Coordinates of C-alpha atoms in Angstrom, one line a residue:
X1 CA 14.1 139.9 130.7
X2 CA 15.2 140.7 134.1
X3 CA 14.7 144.3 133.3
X4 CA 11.2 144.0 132.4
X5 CA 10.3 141.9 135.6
X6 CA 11.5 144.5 137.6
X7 CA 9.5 147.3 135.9
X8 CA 6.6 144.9 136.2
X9 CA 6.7 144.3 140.4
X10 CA 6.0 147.3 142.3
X11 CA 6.1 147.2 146.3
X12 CA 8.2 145.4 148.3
X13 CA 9.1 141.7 147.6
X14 CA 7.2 139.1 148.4
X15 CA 7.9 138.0 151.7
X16 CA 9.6 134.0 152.8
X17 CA 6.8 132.4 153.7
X18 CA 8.2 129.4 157.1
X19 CA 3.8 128.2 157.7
X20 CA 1.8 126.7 156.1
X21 CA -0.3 129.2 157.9
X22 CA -1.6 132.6 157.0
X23 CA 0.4 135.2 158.9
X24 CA -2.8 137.2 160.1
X25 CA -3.7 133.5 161.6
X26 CA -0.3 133.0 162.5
X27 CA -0.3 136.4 164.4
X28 CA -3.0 135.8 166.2
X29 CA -1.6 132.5 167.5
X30 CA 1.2 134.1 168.7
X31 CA -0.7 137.1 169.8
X32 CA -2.8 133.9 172.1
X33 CA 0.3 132.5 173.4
X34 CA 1.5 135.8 175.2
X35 CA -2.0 136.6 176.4
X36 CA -2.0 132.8 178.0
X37 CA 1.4 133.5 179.5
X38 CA -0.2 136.4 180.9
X39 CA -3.4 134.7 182.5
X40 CA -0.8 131.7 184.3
X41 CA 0.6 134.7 185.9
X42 CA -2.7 135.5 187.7
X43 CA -3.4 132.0 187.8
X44 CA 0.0 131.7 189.7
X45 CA -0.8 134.5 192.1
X46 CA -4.3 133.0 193.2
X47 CA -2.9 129.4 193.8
X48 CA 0.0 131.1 195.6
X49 CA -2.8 132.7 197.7
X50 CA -4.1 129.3 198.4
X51 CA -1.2 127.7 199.1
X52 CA -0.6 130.1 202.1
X53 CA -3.7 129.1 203.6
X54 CA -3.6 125.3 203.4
X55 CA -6.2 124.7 206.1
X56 CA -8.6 127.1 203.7
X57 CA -11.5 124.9 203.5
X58 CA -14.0 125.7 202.4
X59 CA -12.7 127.7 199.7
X60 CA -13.0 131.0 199.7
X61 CA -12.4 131.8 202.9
X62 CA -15.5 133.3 205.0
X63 CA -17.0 135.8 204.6
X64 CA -16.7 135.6 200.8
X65 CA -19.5 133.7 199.2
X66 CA -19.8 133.2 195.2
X67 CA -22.5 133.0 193.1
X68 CA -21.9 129.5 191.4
X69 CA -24.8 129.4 189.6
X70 CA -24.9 132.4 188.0
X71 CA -21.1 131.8 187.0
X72 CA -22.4 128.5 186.1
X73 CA -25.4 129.9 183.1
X74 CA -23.0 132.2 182.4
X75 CA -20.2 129.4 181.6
X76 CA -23.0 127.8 179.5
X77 CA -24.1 130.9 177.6
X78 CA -20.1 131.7 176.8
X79 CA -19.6 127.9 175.3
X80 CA -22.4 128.1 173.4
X81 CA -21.0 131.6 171.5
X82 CA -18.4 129.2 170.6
X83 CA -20.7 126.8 168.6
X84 CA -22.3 129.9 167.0
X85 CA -18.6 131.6 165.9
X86 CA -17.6 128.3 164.4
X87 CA -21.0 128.3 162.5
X88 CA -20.5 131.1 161.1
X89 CA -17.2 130.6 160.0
X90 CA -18.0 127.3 158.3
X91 CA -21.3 129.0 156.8
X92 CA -19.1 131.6 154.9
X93 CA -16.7 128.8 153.9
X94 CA -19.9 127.5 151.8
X95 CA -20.6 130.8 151.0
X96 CA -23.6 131.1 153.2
X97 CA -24.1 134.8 154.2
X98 CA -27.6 134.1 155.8
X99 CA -25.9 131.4 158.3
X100 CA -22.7 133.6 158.7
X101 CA -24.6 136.7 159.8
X102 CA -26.6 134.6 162.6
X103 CA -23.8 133.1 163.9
X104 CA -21.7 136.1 164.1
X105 CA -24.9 138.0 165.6
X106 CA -26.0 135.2 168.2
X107 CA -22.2 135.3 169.2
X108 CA -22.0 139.1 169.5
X109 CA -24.9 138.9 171.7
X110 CA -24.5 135.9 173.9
X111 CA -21.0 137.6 174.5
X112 CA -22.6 141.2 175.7
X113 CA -24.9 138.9 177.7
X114 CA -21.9 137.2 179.8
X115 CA -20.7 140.6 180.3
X116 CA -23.2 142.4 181.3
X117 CA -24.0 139.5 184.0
X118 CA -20.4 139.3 185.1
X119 CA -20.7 143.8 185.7
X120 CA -23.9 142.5 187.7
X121 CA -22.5 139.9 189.5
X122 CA -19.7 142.4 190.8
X123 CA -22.4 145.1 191.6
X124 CA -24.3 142.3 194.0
X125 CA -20.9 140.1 195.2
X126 CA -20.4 141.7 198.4
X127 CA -16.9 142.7 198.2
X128 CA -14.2 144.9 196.6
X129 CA -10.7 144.1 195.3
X130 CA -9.5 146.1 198.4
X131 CA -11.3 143.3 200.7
X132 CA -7.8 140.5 201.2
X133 CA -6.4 139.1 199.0
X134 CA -8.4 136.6 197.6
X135 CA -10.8 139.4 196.8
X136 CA -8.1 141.1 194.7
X137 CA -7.2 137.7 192.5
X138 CA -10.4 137.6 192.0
X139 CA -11.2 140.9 191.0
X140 CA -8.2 140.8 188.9
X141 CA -8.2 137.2 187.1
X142 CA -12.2 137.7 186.1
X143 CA -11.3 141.4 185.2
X144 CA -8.7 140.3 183.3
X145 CA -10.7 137.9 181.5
X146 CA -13.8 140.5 181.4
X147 CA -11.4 143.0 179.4
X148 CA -10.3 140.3 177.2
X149 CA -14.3 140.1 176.2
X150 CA -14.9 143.3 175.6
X151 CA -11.8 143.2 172.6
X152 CA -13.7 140.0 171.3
X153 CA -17.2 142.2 171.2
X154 CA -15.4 144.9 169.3
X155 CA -13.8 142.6 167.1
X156 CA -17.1 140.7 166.7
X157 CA -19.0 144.2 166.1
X158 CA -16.5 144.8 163.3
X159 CA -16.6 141.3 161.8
X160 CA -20.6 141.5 161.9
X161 CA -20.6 145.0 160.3
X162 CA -18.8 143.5 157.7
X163 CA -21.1 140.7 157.5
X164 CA -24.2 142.5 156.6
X165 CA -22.1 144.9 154.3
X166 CA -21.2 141.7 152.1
X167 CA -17.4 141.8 152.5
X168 CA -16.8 138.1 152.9
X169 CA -17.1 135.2 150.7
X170 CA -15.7 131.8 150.6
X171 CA -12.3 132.8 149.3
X172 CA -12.0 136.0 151.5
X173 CA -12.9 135.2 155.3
X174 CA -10.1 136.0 157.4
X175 CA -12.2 138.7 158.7
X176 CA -14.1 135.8 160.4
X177 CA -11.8 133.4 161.5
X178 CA -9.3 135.6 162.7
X179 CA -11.8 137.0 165.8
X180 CA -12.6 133.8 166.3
X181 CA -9.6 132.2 167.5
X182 CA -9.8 135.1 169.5
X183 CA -13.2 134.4 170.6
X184 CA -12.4 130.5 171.6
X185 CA -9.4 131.6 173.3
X186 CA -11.6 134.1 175.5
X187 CA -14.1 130.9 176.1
X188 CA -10.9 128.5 176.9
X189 CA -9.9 131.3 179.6
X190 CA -12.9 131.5 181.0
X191 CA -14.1 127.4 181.7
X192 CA -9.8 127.5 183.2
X193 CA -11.1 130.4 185.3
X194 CA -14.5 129.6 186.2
X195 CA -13.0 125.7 187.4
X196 CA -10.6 127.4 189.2
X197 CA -12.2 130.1 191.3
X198 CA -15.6 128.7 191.3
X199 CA -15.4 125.3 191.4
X200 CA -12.1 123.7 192.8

């Protein structure tokens, strides 16, 4: 009997599953978790910049001046992509392919949208990361995050490819919901960064 069950499994074996979770989703958790670590080391380097200057206030520093506003609409435009990515997922979970192709392309392209404004924001800010210090966190904690959007557009491009291809359905979405935990992550960073350096 044994005999037969072995001429009957080809591959490896089937691997231990610990979660309750897939491993892609699990992956990309853990995946999340080092790119966070990596972000509080930024985010340590620009409160250590701050806490050098204690008598900084206002902050920034003159001359530096930021556009809050703009940050602001663009804050607003990034949260909403998350509304959109979690619409499509759910509208796939139904098996709605007309909801999950909206979703996925209103996300895709409120995400170019915030990046194309943040490229134009730099073009127009008044300063270079070579400016101080506080110009180079900055450069370097909304380039950091900028970078991080442009892998959820390619991953978003992929997954909406795939959308209007037909490869998802109810049972099969990972596709989906993998690139968006990637995609909330990227809108988590940015409201942390935005409160940060724009706000506080």
């Amino acid at each position: 009997m044994s005999v037969h069950a072995e001429a009957a499994h080809h591959g490896p074996p089937v691997a231990n599953r610990s979660s309750r979770l897939e491993p892609a989703v699990l992956g990309m958790f853990l995946f999340i978790a080092s790119e966070a670590m990596l972000f509080g080391a930024f985010f340590t380097a620009y409160f250590f910049v701050r806490v050098v200057n204690p008598d900084a206030e206002p902050w920034p520093l003159p001359p530096y001046e930021l556009p809050k506003f703009v940050a602001g609409v663009n804050t607003a435009i990034l949260v909403t992509s998350s509304f959109t990515v979690h619409w499509a997922l759910q509208s796939i979970k139904r098996d709605n392919h007309a909801g999950l192709k909206a979703g996925l392309l209103l996300t895709f392209l409120m995400g170019l949208t915030f990046l194309l404004t943040q490229i134009l924001e730099y073009s127009r800010i008044g300063f270079a990361p070579k400016d101080g210090a506080f110009a180079t966190i900055f450069y370097c904690l909304t380039g950091l995050h900028g970078a991080h959007v442009f892998v959820g557009l390619t991953l978003l491009a992929f997954a909406t490819t795939r959308a209007f291809r037909g490869h998802y359905s109810a049972a099969h979405h990972h596709g989906v919901e993998i690139p968006g935990i990637y995609w909330h992550f990227v809108d988590v960073m940015w409201i942390v960064v935005y409160t940060t350096v724009y706000i506080i």
